[in-house]
Short mmCIF file of C-alpha atoms and ligand atoms in Angstrom, two decimals:
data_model
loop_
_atom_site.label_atom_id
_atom_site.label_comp_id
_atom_site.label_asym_id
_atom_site.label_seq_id
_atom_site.Cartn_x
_atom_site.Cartn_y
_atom_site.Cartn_z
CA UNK A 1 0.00 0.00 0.00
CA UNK A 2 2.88 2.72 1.19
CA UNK A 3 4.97 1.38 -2.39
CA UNK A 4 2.72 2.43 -5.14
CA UNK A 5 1.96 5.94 -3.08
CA UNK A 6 5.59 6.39 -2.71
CA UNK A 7 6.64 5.53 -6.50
CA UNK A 8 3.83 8.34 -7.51
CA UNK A 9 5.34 11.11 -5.22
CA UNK A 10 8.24 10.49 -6.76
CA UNK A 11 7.03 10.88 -10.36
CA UNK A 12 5.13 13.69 -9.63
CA UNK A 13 8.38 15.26 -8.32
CA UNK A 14 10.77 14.18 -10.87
CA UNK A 15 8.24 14.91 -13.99
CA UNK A 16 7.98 18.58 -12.05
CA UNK A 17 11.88 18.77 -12.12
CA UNK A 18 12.38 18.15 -15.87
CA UNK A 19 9.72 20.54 -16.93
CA UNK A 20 11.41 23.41 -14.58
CA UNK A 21 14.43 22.11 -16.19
CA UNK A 22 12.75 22.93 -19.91
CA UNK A 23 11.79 26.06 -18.42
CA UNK A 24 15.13 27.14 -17.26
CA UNK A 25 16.85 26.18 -20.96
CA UNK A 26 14.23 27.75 -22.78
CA UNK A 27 14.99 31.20 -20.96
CA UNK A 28 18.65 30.62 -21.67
CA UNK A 29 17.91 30.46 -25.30
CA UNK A 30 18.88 33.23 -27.36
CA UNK A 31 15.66 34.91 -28.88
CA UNK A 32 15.96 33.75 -32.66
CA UNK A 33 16.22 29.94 -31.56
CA UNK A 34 12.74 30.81 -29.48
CA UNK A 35 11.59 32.00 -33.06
CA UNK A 36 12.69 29.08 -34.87
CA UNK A 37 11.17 26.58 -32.32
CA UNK A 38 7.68 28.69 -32.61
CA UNK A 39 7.74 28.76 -36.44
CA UNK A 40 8.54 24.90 -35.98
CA UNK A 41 5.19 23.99 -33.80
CA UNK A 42 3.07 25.89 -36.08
CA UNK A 43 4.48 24.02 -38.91
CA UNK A 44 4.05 20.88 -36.44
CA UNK A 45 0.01 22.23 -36.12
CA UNK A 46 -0.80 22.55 -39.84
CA UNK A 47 0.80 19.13 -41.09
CA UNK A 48 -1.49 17.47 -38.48
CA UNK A 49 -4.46 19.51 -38.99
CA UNK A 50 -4.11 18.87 -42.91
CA UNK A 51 -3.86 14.77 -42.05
CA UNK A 52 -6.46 15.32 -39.50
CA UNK A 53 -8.59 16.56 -42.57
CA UNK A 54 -7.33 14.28 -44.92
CA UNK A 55 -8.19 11.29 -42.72
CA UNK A 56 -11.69 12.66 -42.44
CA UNK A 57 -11.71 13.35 -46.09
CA UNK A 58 -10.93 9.51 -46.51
CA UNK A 59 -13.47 8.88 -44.03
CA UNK A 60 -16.22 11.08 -45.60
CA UNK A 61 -15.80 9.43 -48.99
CA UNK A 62 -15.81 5.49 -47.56
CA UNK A 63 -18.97 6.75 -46.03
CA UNK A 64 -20.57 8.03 -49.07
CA UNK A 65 -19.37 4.97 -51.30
CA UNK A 66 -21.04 2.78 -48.65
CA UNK A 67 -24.28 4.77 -48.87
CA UNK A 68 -24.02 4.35 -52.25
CA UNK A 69 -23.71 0.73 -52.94
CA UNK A 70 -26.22 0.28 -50.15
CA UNK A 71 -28.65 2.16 -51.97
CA UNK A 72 -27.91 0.19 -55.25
CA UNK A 73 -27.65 -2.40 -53.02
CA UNK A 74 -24.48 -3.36 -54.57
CA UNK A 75 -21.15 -2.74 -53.03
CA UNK A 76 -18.57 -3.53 -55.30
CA UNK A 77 -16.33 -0.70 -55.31
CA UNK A 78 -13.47 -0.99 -57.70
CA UNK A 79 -9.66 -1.41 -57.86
CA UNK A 80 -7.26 -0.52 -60.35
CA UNK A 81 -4.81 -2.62 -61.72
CA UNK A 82 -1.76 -2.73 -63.57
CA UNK A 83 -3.20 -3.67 -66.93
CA UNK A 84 -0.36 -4.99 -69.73
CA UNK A 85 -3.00 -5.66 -73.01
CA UNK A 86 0.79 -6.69 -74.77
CA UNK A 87 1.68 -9.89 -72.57
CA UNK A 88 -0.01 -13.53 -72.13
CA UNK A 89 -2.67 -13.70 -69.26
CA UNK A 90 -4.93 -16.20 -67.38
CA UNK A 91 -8.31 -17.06 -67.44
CA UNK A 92 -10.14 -18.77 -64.72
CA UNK A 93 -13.11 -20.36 -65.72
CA UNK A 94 -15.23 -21.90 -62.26
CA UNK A 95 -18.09 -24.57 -63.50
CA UNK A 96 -21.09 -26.22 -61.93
CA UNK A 97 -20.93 -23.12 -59.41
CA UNK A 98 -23.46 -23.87 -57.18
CA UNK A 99 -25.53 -20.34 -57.59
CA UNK A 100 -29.13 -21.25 -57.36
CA UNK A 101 -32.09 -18.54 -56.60
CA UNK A 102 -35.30 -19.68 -54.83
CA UNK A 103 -38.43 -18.27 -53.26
CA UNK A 104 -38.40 -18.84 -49.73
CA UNK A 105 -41.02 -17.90 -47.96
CA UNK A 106 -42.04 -14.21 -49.39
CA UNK A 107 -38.59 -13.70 -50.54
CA UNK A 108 -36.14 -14.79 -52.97
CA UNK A 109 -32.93 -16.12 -51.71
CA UNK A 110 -29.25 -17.18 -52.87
CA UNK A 111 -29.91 -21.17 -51.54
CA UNK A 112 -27.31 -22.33 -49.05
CA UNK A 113 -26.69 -25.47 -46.73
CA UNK A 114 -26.27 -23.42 -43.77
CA UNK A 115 -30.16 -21.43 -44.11
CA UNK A 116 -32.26 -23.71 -46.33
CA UNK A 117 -31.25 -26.78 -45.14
CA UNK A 118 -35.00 -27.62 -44.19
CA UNK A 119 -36.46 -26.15 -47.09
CA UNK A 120 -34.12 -28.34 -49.57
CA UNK A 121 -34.99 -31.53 -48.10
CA UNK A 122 -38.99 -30.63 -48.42
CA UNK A 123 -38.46 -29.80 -51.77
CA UNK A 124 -36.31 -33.24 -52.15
CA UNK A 125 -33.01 -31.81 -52.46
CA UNK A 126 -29.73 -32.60 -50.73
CA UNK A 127 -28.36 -29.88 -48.73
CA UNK A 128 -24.71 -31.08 -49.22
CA UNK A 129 -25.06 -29.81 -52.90
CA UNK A 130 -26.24 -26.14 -51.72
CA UNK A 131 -22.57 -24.55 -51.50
CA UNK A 132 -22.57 -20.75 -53.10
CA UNK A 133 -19.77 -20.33 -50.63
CA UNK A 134 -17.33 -22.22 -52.69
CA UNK A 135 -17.70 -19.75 -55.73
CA UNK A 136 -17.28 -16.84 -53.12
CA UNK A 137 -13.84 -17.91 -51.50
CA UNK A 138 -12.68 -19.22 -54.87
CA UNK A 139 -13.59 -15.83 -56.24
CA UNK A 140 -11.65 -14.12 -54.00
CA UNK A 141 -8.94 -16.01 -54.39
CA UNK A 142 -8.44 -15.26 -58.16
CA UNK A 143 -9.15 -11.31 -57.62
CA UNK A 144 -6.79 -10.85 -54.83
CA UNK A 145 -4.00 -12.73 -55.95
CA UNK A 146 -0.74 -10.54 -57.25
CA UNK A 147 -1.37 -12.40 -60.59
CA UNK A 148 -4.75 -9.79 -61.16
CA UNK A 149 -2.98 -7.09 -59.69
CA UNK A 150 0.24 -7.45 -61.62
CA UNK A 151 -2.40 -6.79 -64.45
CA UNK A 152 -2.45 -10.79 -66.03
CA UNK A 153 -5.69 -11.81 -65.15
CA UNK A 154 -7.63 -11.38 -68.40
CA UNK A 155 -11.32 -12.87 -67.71
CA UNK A 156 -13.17 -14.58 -65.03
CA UNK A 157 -16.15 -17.11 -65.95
CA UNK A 158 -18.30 -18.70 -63.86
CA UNK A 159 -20.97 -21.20 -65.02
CA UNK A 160 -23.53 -22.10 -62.72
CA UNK A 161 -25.03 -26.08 -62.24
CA UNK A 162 -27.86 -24.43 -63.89
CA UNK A 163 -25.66 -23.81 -66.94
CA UNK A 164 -26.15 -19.88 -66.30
CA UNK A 165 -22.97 -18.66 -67.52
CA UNK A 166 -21.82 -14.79 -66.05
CA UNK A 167 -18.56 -12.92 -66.21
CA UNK A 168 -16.56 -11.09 -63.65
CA UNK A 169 -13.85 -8.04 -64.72
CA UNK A 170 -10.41 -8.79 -63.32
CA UNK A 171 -10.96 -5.59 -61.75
CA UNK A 172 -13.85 -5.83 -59.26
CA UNK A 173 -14.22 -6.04 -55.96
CA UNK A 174 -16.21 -8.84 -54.46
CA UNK A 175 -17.79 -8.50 -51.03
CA UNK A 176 -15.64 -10.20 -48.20
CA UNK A 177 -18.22 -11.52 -46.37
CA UNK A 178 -20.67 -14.36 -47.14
CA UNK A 179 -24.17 -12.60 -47.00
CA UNK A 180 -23.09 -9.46 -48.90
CA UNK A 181 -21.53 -11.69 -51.57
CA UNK A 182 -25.24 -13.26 -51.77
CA UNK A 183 -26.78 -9.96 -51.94
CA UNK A 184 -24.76 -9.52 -55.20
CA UNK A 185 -25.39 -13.01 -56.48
CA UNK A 186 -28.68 -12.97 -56.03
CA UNK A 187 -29.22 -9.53 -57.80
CA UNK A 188 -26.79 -10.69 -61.01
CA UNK A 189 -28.90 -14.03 -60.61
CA UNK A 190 -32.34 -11.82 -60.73
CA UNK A 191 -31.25 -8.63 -63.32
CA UNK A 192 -28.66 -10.27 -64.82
CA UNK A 193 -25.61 -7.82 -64.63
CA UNK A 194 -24.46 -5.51 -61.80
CA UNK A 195 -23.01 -2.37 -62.41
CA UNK A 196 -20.65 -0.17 -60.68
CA UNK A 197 -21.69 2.38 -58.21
CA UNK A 198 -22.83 5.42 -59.85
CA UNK A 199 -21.67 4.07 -62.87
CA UNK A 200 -22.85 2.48 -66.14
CA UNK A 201 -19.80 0.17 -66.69
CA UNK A 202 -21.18 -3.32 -65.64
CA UNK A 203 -18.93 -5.24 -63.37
CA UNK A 204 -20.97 -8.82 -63.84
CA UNK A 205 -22.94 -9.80 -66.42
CA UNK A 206 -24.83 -13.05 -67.44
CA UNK A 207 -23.68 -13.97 -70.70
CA UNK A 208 -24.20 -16.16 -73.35
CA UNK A 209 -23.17 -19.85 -73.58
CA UNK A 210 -20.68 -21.24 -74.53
CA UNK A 211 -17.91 -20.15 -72.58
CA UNK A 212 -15.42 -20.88 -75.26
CA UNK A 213 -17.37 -18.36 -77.54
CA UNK A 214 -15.40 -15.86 -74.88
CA UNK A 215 -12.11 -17.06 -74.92
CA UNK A 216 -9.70 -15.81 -76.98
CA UNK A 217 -8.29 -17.75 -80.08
CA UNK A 218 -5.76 -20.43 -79.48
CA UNK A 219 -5.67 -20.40 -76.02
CA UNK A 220 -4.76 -23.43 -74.26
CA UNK A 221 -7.43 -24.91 -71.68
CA UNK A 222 -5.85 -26.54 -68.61
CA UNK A 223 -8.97 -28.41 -66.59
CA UNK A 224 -8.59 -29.17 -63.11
CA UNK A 225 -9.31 -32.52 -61.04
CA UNK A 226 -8.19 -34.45 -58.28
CA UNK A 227 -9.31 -38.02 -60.54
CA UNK A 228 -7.29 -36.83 -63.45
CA UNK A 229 -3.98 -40.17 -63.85
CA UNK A 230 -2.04 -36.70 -65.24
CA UNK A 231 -0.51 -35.48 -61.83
CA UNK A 232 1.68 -32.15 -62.12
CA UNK A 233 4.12 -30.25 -60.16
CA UNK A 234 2.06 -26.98 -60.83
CA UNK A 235 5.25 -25.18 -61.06
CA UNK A 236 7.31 -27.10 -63.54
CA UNK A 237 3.88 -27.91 -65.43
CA UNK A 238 3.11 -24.15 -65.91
CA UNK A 239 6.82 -23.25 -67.11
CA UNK A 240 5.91 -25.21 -70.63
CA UNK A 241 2.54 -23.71 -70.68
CA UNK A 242 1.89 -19.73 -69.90
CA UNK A 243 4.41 -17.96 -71.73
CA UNK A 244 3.22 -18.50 -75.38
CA UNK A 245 -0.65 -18.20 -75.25
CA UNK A 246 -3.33 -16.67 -72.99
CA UNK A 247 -3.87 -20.02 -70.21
CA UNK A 248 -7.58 -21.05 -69.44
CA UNK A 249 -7.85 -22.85 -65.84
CA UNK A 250 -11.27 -24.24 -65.44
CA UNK A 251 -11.82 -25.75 -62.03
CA UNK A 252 -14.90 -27.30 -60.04
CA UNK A 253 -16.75 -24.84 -57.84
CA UNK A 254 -19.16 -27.53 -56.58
CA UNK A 255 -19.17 -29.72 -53.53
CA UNK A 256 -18.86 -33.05 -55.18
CA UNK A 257 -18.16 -35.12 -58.41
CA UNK A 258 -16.05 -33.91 -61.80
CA UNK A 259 -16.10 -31.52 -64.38
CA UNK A 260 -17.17 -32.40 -68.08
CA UNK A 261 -16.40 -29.82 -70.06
CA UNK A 262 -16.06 -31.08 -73.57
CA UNK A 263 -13.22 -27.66 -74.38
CA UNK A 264 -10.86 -28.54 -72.25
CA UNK A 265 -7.30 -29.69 -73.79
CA UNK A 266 -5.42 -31.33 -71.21
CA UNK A 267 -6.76 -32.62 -67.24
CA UNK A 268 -4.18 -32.34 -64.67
CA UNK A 269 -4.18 -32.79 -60.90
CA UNK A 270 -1.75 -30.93 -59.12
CA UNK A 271 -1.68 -32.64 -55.45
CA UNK A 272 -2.38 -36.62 -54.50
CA UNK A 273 -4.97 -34.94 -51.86
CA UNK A 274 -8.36 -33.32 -53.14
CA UNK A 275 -8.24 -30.02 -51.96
CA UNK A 276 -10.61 -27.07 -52.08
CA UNK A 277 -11.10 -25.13 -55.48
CA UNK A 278 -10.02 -22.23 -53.58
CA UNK A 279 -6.92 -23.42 -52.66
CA UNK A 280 -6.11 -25.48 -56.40
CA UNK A 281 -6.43 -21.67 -57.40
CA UNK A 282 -3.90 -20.26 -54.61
CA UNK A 283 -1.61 -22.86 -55.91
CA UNK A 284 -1.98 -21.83 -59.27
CA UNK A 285 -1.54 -18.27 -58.55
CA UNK A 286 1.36 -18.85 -56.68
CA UNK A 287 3.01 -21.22 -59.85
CA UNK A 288 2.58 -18.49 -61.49
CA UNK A 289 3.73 -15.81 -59.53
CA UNK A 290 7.02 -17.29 -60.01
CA UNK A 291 7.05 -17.93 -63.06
CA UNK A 292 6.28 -14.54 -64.36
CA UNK A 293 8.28 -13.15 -60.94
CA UNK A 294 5.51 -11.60 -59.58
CA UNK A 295 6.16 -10.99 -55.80
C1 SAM B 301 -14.18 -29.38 -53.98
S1 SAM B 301 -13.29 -29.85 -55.35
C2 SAM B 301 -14.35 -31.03 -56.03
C3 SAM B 301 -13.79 -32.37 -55.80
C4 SAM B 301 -14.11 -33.38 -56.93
N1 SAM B 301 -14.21 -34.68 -56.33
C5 SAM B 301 -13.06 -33.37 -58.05
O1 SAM B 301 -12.00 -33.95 -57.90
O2 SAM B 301 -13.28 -32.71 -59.07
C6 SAM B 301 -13.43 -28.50 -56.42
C7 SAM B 301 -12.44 -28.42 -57.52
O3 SAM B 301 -11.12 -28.32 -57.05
C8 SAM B 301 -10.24 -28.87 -57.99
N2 SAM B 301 -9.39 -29.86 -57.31
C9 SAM B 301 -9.54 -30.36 -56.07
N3 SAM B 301 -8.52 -31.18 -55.77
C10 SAM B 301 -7.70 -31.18 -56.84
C11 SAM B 301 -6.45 -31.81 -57.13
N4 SAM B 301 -5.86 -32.59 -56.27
N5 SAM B 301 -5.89 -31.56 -58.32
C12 SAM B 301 -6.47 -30.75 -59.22
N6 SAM B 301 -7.63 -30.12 -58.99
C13 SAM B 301 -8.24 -30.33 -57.81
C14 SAM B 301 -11.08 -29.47 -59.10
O4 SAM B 301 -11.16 -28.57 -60.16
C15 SAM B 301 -12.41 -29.61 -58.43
O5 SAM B 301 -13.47 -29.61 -59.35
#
């Protein structure tokens, strides 16, 4: 009890001892130093109050943008990236994305395992199936990887089970979190395209089958699948591939089974495990990260 009282005092006492020690210099200083220092603080003052506004500046437009895409009820602001139109890209192309709209209740809903479980066995469906979450983490793997932002992502397809087929530019931003993303989904699913905020450029658009219609000439189609006998090393697989031709990679964005897509030139599997689409994607992305020396 007497301790911690003590150790105060003595702060108190020593904190009062530097400041008359301030004091004391600052009186010794000759007059134009005293300037300098003074033109120095108020220097000090108007860099912070210009971050100060800044910050709220920054603030004040995050604010509006959010008020905006809520009242579009979209939310996909944009990002810029370092487009090069001279050298090869990558495609991603994510089939049998399970992306289904149905009326539940009075609404219309994006259906999921998680909310509709009940509904989907009524209706004689299996849950297990209901996975829009694998499109959204797979998704965001492809947009946020240094392989779009270095500019080399070209396209992004997505083809539902339904056989809807819709695009996403290289350039969007998808939601981050699960219902938001099916707030978008359902409203490409419903109007068929989403635009930017404030904007008449259209972000996602449902488009017409089939994919390969879309591609661009002579690229080579690389289709994904833990099954496939052809087992890679992603990275030395990608060093023959890549560097001549704009690379399709069509992957599985379903729960279970294979992907039969008649336009695809060679299957590979790149690990012994089955892994997640979003991860076969991060592995991609890294592969080829390196090989173009992205970092
Ligand atoms: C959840 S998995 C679906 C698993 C499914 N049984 C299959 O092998 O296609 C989603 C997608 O990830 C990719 N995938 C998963 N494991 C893989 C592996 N070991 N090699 C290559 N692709 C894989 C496939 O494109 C697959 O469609």
């Amino acid at each position: 009890m007497v301790r911690p009282y003590g150790i105060k005092v003595n702060k108190r006492k020593e904190r009062k001892e530097r400041y008359d020690k301030e004091e004391d210099e600052e009186e010794e200083q000759p007059k134009f130093e005293q300037k300098q220092k003074e033109k120095e603080r108020v220097k000090r003052a108007k860099r912070e109050v210009t971050s100060k506004a800044e910050e709220e500046d920054d603030e004040e437009n995050e604010i509006a943008e959010e008020a905006a895409a809520d009242e579009l009820d979209v939310g996909i602001p944009i990002i810029v990236s370092d487009d090069k139109k001279d050298q090869t890209g990558v495609i991603f192309v994510l089939e049998k994305a399970s992306l289904e709209v149905a009326k539940v209740g009075k609404t219309y809903q994006l259906l999921n395992s998680d909310d509709h479980a009940n509904f989907l066995r009524k209706n004689g469906r299996d849950p297990a199936h209901y996975r829009p979450d694998i499109t959204h983490q797979a998704l965001l793997m492809i947009l946020d990887s240094p392989v779009n932002k270095a500019g080399r992502l070209k396209a992004v397809y997505v083809r539902t089970e339904q056989g809807v087929l819709f695009e996403v530019k290289p350039h969007v931003r998808i939601p981050r979190t699960y219902k938001r993303f099916a707030g978008i989904m359902l409203q490409l699913l419903q109007k068929l395209s989403i635009s930017a905020a404030g904007k008449r450029e259209k972000l996602m658009r449902v488009i017409k089958n089939p994919v390969t219609g879309h591609l661009p000439p002579n690229c080579r189609k690389i289709g994904f699948s833990y099954s496939s006998e052809k087992l890679v090393n992603m990275q030395k697989h990608l060093s023959t591939v890549c560097n001549e031709t704009d690379t399709v990679f069509v992957l599985g964005a379903m729960s279970h089974g294979k992907i039969e897509c008649d336009y695809i030139d060679d299957f590979v599997a790149i690990s012994g495990y089955p892994l997640s689409a979003a991860y076969c994607i991060s592995r991609i992305c890294e592969a080829l990260s390196t090989n173009w020396n992205i970092i």
